[in-house]
Tab-separated table of C-alpha atoms in Angstrom:
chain	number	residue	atom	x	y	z
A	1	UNK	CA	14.010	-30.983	-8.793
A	2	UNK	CA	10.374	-30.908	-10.620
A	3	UNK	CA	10.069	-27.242	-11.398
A	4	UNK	CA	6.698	-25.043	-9.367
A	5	UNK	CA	3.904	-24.053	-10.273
A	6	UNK	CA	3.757	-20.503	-11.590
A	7	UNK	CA	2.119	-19.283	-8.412
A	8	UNK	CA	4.203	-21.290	-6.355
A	9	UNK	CA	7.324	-20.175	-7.910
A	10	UNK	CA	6.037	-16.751	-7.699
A	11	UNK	CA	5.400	-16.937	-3.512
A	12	UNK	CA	8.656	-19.086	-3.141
A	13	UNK	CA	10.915	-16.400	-5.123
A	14	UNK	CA	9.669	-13.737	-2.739
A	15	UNK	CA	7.606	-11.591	-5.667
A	16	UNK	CA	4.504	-11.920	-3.788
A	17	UNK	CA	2.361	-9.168	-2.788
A	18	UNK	CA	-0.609	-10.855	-1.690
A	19	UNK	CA	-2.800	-8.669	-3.332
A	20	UNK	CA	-5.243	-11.630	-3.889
A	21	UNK	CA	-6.074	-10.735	-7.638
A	22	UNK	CA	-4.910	-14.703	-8.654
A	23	UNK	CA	-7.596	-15.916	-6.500
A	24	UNK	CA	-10.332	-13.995	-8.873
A	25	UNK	CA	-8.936	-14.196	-12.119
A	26	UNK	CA	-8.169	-17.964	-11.706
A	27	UNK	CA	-11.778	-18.508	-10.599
A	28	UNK	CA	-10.841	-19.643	-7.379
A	29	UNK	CA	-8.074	-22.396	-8.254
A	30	UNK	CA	-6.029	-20.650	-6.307
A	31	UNK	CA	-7.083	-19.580	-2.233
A	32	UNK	CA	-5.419	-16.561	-0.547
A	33	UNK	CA	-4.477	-17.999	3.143
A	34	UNK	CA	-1.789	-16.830	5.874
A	35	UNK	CA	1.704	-18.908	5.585
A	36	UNK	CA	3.820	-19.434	8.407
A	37	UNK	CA	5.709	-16.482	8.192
A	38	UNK	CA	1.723	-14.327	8.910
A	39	UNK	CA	1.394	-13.427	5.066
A	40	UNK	CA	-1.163	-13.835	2.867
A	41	UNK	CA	-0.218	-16.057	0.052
A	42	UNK	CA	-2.032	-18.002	-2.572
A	43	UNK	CA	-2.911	-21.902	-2.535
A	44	UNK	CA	-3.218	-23.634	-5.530
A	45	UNK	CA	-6.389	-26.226	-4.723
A	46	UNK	CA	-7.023	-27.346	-8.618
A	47	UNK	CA	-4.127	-27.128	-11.379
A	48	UNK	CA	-4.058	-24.411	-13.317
A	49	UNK	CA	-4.066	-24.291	-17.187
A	50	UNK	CA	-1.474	-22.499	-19.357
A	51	UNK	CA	-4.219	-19.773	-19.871
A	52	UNK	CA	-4.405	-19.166	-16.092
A	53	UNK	CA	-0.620	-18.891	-16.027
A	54	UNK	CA	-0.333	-16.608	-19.064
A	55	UNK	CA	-2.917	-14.289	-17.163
A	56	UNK	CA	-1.232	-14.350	-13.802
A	57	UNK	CA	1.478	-13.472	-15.515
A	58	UNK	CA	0.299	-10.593	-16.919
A	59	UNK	CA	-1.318	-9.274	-14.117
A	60	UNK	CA	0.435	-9.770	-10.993
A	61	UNK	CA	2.420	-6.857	-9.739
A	62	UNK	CA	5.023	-8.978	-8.163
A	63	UNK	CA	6.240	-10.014	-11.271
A	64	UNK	CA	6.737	-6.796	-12.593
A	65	UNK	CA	5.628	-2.941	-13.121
A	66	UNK	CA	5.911	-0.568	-15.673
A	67	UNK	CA	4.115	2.315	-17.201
A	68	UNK	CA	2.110	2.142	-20.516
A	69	UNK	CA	3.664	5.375	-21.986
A	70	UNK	CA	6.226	8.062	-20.883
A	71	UNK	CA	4.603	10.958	-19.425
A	72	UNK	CA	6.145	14.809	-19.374
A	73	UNK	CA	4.755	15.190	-16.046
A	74	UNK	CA	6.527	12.511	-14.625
A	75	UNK	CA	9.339	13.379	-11.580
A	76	UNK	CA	11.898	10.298	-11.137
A	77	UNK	CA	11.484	10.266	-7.445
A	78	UNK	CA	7.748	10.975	-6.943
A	79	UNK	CA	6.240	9.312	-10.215
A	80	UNK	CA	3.137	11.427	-12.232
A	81	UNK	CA	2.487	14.282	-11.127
A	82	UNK	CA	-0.373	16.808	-12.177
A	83	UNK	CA	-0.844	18.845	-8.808
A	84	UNK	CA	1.065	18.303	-5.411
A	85	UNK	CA	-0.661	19.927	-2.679
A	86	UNK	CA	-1.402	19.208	1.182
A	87	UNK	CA	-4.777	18.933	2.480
A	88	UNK	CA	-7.477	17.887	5.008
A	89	UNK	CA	-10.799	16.669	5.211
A	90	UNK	CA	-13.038	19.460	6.217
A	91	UNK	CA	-15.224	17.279	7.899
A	92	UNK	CA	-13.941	17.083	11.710
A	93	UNK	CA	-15.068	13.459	12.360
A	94	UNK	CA	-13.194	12.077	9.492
A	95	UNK	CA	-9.796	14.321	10.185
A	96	UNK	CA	-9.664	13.013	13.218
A	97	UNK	CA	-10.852	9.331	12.189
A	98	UNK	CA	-7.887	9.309	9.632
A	99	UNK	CA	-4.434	8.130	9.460
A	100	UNK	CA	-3.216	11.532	8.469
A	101	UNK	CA	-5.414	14.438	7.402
A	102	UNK	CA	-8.987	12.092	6.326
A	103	UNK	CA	-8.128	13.089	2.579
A	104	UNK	CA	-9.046	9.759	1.509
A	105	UNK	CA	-11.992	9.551	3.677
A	106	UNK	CA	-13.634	12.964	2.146
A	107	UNK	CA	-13.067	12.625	-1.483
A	108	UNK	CA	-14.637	8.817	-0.285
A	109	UNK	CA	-17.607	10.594	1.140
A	110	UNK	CA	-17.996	13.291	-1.698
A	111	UNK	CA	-17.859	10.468	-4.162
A	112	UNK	CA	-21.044	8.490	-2.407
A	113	UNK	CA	-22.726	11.729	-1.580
A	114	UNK	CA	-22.436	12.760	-5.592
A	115	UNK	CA	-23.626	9.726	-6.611
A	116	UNK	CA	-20.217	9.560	-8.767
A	117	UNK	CA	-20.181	6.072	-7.211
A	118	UNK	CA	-22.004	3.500	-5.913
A	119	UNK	CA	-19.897	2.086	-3.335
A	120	UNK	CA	-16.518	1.956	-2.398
A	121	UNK	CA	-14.165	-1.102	-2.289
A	122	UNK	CA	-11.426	-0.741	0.570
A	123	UNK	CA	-9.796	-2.539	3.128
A	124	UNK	CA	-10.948	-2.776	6.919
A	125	UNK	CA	-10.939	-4.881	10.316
A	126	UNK	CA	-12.964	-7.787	10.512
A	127	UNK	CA	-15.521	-7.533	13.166
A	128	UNK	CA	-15.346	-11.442	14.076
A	129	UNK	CA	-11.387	-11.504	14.240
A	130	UNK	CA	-9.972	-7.829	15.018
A	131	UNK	CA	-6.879	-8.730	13.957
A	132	UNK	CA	-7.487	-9.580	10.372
A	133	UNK	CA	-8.246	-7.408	7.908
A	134	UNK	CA	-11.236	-7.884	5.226
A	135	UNK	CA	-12.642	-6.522	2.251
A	136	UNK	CA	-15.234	-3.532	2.931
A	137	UNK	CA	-18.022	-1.939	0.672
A	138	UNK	CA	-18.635	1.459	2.125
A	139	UNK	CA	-21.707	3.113	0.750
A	140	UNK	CA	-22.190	6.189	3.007
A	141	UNK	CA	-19.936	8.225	4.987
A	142	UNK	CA	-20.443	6.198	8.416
A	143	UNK	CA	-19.057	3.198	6.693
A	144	UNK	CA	-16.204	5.244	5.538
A	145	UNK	CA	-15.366	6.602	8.998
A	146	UNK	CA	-15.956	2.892	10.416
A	147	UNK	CA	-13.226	1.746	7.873
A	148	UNK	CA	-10.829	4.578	8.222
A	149	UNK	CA	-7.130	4.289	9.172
A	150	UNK	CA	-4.183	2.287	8.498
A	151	UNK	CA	-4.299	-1.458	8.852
A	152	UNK	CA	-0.765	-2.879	9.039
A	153	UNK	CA	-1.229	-6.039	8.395
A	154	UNK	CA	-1.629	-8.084	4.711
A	155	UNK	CA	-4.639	-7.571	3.047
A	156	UNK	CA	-5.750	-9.079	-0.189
A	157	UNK	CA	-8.323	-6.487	-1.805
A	158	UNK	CA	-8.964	-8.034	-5.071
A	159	UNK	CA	-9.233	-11.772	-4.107
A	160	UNK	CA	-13.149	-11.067	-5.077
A	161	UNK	CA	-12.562	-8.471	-8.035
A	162	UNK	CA	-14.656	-10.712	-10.715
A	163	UNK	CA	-18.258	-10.900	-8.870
A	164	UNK	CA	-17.620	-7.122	-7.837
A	165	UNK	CA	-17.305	-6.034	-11.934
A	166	UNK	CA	-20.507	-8.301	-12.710
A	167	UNK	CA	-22.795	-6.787	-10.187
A	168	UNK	CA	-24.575	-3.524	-10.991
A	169	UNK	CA	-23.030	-0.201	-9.671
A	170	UNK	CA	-19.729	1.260	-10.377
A	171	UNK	CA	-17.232	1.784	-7.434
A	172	UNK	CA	-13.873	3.484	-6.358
A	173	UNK	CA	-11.330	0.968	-5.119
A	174	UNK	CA	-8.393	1.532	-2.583
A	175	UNK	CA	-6.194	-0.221	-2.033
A	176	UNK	CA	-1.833	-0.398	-1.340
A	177	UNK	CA	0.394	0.803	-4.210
A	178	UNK	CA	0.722	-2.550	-5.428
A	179	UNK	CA	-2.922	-3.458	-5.317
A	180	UNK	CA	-3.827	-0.352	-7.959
A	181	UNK	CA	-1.011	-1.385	-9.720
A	182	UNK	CA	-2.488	-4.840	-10.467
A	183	UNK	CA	-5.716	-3.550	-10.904
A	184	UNK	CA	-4.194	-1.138	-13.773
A	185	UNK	CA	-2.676	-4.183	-15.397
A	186	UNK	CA	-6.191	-5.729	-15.287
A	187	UNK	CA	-8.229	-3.064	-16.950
A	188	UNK	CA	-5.713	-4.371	-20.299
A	189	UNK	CA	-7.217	-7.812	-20.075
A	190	UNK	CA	-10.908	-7.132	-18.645
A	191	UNK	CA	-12.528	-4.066	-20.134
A	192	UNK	CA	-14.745	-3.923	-16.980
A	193	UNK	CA	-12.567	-2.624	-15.069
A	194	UNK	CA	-12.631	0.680	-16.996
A	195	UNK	CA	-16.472	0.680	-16.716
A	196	UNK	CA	-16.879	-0.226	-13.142
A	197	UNK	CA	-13.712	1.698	-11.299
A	198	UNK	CA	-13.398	5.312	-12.686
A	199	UNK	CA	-11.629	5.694	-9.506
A	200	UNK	CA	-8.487	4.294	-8.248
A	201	UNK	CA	-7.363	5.597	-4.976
A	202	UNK	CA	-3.905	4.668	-2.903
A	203	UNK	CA	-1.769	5.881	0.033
A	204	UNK	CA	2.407	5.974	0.402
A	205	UNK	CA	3.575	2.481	1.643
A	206	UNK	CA	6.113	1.679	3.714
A	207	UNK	CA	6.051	-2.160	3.397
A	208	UNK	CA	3.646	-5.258	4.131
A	209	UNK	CA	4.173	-6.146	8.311
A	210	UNK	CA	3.046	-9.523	8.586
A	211	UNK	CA	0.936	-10.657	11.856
A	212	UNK	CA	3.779	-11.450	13.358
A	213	UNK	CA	4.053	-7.597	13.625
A	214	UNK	CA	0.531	-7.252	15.062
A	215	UNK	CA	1.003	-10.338	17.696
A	216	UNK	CA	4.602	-8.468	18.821
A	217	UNK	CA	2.777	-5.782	19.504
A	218	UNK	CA	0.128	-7.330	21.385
A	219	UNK	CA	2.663	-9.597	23.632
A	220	UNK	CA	4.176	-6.589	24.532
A	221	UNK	CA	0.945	-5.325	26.121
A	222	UNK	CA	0.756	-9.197	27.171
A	223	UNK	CA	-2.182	-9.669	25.686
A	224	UNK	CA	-3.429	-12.743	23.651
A	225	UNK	CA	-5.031	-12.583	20.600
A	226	UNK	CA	-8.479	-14.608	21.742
A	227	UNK	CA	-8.553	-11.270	24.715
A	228	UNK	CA	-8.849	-8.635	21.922
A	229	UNK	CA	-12.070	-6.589	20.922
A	230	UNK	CA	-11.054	-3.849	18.865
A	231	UNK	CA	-7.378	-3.392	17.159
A	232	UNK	CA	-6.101	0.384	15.988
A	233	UNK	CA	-3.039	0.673	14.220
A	234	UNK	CA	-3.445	4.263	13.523
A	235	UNK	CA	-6.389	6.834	13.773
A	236	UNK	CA	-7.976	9.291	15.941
A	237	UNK	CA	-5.832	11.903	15.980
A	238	UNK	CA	-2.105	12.430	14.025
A	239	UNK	CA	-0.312	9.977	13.359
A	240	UNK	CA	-2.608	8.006	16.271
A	241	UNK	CA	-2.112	5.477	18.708
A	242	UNK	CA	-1.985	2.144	18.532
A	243	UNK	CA	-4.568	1.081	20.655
A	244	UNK	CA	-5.726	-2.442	21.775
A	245	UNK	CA	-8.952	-2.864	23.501
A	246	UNK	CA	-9.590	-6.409	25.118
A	247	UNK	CA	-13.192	-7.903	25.561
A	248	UNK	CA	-12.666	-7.210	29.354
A	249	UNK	CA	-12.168	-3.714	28.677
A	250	UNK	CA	-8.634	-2.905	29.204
A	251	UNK	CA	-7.065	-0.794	26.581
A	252	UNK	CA	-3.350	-0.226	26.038
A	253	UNK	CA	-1.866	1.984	23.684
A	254	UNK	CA	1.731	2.816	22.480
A	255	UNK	CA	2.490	6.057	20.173
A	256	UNK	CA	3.206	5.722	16.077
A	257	UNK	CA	7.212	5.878	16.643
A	258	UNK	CA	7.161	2.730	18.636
A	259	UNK	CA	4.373	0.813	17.313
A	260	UNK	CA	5.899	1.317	13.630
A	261	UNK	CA	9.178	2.180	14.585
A	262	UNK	CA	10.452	-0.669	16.543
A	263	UNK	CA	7.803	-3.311	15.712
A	264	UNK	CA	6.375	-3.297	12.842
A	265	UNK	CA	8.906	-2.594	10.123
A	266	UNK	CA	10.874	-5.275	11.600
A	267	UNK	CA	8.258	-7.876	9.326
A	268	UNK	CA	8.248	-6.655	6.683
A	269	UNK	CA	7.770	-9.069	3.348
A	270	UNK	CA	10.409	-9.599	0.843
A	271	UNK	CA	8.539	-7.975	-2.005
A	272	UNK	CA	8.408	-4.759	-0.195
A	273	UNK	CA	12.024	-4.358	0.229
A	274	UNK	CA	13.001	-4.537	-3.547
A	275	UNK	CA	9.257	-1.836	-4.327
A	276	UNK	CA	10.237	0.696	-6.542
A	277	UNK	CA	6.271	2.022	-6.022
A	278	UNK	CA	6.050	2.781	-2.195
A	279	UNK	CA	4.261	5.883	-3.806
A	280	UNK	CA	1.212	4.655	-5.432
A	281	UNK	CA	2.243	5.562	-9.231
A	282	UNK	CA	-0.600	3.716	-10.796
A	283	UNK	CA	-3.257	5.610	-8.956
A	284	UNK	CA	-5.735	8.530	-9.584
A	285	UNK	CA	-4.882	10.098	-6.567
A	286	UNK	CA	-2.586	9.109	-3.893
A	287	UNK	CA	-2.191	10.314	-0.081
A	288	UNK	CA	-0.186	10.421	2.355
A	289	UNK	CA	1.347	11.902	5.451
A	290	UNK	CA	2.363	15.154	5.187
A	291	UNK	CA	5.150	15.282	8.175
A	292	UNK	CA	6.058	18.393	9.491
A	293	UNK	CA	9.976	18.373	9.417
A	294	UNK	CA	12.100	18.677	12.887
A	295	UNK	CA	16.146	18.468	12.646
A	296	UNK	CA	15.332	16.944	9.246
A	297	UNK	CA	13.238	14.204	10.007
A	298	UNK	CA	9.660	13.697	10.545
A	299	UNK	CA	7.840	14.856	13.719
A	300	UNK	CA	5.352	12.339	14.982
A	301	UNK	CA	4.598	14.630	17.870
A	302	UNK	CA	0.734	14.577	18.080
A	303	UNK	CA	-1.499	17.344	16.206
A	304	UNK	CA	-4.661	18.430	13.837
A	305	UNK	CA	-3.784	15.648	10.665
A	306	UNK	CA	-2.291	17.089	7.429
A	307	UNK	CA	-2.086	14.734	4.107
A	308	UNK	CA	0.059	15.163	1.221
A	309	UNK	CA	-1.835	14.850	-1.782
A	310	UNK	CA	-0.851	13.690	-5.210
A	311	UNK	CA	-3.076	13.968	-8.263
A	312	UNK	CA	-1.635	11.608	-10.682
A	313	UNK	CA	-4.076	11.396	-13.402
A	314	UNK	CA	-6.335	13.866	-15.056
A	315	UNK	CA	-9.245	12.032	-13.792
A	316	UNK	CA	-7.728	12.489	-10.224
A	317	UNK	CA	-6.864	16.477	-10.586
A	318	UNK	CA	-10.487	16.372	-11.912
A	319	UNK	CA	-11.932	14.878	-8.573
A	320	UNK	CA	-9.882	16.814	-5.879
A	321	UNK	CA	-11.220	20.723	-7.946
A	322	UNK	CA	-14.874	19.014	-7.659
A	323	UNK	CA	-14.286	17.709	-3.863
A	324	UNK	CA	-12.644	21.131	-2.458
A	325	UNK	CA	-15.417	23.294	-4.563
A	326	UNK	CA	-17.816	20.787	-3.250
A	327	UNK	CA	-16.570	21.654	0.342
A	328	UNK	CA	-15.143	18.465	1.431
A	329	UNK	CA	-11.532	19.265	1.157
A	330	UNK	CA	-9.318	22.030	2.278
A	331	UNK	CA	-5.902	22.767	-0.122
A	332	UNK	CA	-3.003	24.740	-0.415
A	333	UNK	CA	-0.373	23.600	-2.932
A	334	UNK	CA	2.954	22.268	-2.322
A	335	UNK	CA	6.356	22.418	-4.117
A	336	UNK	CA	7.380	19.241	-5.228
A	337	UNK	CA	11.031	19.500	-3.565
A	338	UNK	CA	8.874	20.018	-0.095
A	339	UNK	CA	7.934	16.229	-0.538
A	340	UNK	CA	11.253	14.739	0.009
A	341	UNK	CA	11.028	16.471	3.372
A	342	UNK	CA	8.009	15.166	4.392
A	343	UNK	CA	8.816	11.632	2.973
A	344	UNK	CA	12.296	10.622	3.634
A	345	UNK	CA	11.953	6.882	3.412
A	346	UNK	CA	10.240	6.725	0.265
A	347	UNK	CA	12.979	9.462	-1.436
A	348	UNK	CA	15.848	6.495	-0.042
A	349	UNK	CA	13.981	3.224	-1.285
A	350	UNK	CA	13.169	4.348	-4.832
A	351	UNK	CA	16.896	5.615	-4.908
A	352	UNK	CA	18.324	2.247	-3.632
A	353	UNK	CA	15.908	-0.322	-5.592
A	354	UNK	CA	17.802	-0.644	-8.644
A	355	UNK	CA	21.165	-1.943	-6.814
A	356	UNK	CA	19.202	-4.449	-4.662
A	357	UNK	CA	17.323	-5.952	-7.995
A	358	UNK	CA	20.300	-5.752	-9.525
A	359	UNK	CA	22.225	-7.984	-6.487
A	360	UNK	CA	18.849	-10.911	-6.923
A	361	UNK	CA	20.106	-11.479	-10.897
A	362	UNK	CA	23.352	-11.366	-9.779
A	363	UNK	CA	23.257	-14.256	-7.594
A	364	UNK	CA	20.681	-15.975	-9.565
A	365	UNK	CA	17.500	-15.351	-7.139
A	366	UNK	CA	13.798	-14.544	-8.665
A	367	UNK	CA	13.291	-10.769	-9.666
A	368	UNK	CA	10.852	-8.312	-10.904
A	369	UNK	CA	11.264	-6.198	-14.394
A	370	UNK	CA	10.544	-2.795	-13.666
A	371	UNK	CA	9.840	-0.852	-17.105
A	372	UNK	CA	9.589	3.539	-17.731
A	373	UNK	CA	10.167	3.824	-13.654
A	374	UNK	CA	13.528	6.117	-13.663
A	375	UNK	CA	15.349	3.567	-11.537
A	376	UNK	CA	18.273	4.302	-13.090
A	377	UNK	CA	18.194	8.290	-13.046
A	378	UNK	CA	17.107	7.646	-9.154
A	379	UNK	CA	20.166	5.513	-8.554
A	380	UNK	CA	21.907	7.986	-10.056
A	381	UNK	CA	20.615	10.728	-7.355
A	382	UNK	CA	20.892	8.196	-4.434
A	383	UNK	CA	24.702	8.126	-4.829
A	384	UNK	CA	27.632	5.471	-5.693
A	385	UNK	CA	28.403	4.899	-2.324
A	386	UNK	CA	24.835	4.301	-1.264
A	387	UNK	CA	24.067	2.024	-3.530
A	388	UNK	CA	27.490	0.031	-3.364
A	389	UNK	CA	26.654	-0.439	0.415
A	390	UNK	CA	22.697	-1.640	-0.705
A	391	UNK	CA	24.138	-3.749	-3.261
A	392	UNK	CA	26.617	-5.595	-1.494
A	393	UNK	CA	23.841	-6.238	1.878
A	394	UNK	CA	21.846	-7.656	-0.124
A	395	UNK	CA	24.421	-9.831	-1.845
A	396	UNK	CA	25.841	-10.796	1.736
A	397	UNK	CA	22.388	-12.210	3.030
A	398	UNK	CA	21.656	-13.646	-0.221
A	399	UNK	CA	25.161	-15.478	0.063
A	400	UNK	CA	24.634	-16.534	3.169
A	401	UNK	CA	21.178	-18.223	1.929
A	402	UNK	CA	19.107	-15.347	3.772
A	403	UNK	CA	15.600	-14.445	2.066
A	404	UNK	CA	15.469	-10.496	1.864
A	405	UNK	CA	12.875	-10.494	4.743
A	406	UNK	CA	9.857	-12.372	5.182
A	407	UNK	CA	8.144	-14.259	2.491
């Protein structure tokens, strides 16, 4: 069997994040485009030389992740820490127009408003397909609110990362956990990125739903894709609705529990399910929900947003003092031991990734090298019999030829 081409091999081993950065750095030999399953994934449309490879390589996240250096300040569960605090946006339109508090969305605005940045690379719907989501450059706070909320569905932020560095102006980028990640492991290769993005800005991840996800969720409103106008995953209040609006002007909604809860994690990608960085290590700052516990699990009962907020660099710790002096952000700080509370999931995956990498080598599949993460000091925490049971689930469904989930 003639061996694949890097990228191919990449997509076909289920390492793919579609983050899109092999598009730019391969100047467009390779095309990001929806496979079968609904994720994004790249095309290879001219062959690629053993310089292209050796930079894919080094770049994409899927591959692998590690940190540069060790760090004193860094927690094995929760990654670099400087400050842990919870927070909101002070600004009422953009609390309510987040996914959580609007913490993104105000240290966004402050950064525009203090000409700290030019413009801000993120991640929105498409106004021509609803259902898709698109790169965004936000230069004021209206385009910030008009891009706010979670879109749970692939995105590919950094297909067009090359012409963004060579135009004037110097931006903030957001983007998944994964997609700072490989933008980190780009700054070593393109000095530019250093210049041009002096801030890197992610949000807690659950996993990658593919549109199969978004079209469950629309048959069971049984409505068709061509009918929709508008499509909200999250937003407009805490956690949100999901809410569908169709160009007749019918609008069904379902709450977070159900939309996320019973649909959406169930399409998830491969890559996601073996992500040691659910919890946006490589960023500046990273938010999240802040859930307010009940029986000792999250309430997604509906009320005024709260994020938790991370500052992970000192770059980030810098920008959240200047943003809450500044007025756009309201504080208080936060143990770190309250964050398991408020983010059960991603305590359980970091603790279980280890044994499920370990279960790929084992029976010979594709699998990323995770360097200076703590996996093994957060197997350790997860438990023997935890990670026996992940181990062995994952060795079942390889044995019985299954992919992970979703490719």
């Amino acid at each position: 069997m003639a061996k694949l081409p890097l990228l191919e091999s990449i997509a076909a081993g289920g390492l793919c994040t579609g983050c899109g950065l092999c598009e730019s750095v391969t100047g467009g030999k390779a095309k990001m485009a929806f496979n079968p399953h609904g994720f994004l994934r790249p095309v290879v449309l001219q062959p690629m030389t053993a310089a292209d490879d050796a930079l894919v390589r080094a770049v994409c996240p899927g591959v692998g992740l590690r940190h540069e250096r060790d760090t004193a300040a860094y927690d094995p569960l929760w990654g670099p820490l400087v400050a842990v605090r919870t927070g909101y946006a002070r600004d009422p339109a953009l609390r309510h127009g987040g996914s959580s508090g609007g913490a993104i969305s105000a240290l966004l605005s402050y950064l525009l408003e203090s000409g700290k940045v030019d413009y801000v690379l993120h991640i929105g719907a498409s106004l021509r397909e609803p259902l898709v989501n698109e790169i965004k450059l936000s230069t004021n706070r209206a385009e910030v609110l008009a891009n706010a909320g979670s879109r749970y569905a692939p995105s590919a932020p950094l297909t067009a990362i090359d012409a963004l560095l060579a135009r004037p102006g110097r931006f903030a980028f957001v983007g998944k956990p994964c997609d700072v990640a490989a933008l980190r492991k780009y700054a070593a290769h393109n000095p530019q990125v250093g210049e041009k993005v002096p801030y890197m800005l992610s949000f807690m991840c659950a996993g990658v739903p593919s549109m199969k996800g978004t079209e469950a969720i629309l048959q069971r409103f049984e409505v068709q894709p061509a009918e929709v106008r508008s499509f909200a995953y999250r937003g407009n209040g805490w956690p949100g609705m999901t809410r569908v609006e169709t160009h007749a002007g019918a609008v069904h909604e379902t709450d977070y529990a159900t939309s996320w809860g019973t649909v959406l994690n169930r399409h998830l990608q491969a890559r996601c399910k073996i992500c040691p960085d659910g919890i946006g290590e490589f960023a500046d700052v990273v938010c999240a929900d802040a859930w307010y516990g009940k029986d000792g699990y999250p309430d997604f009962a509906e009320q005024e947003g709260r994020s938790l907020v991370l500052s992970r660099t000192g770059a980030g710790e810098r920008l959240l003092d200047e943003a809450v002096a500044a007025g756009y952000l309201a504080v208080a700080p936060l143990a770190v031991a309250e964050i398991r509370k408020m983010q059960p999931y991603q305590e359980n995956r970091k603790q279980m990734v280890l044994a499920r990498v370990l279960a790929l080598r084992v029976m010979g599949r594709p699998a990323p090298a995770y360097r200076r993460l703590r996996l093994q000091r957060t197997a350790w925490m997860g438990g023997l019999k935890a990670n026996a049971k992940n181990f062995l689930g994952m060795v079942k469904r390889l044995a019985l030829n299954r992919q992970p989930s979703g490719m």
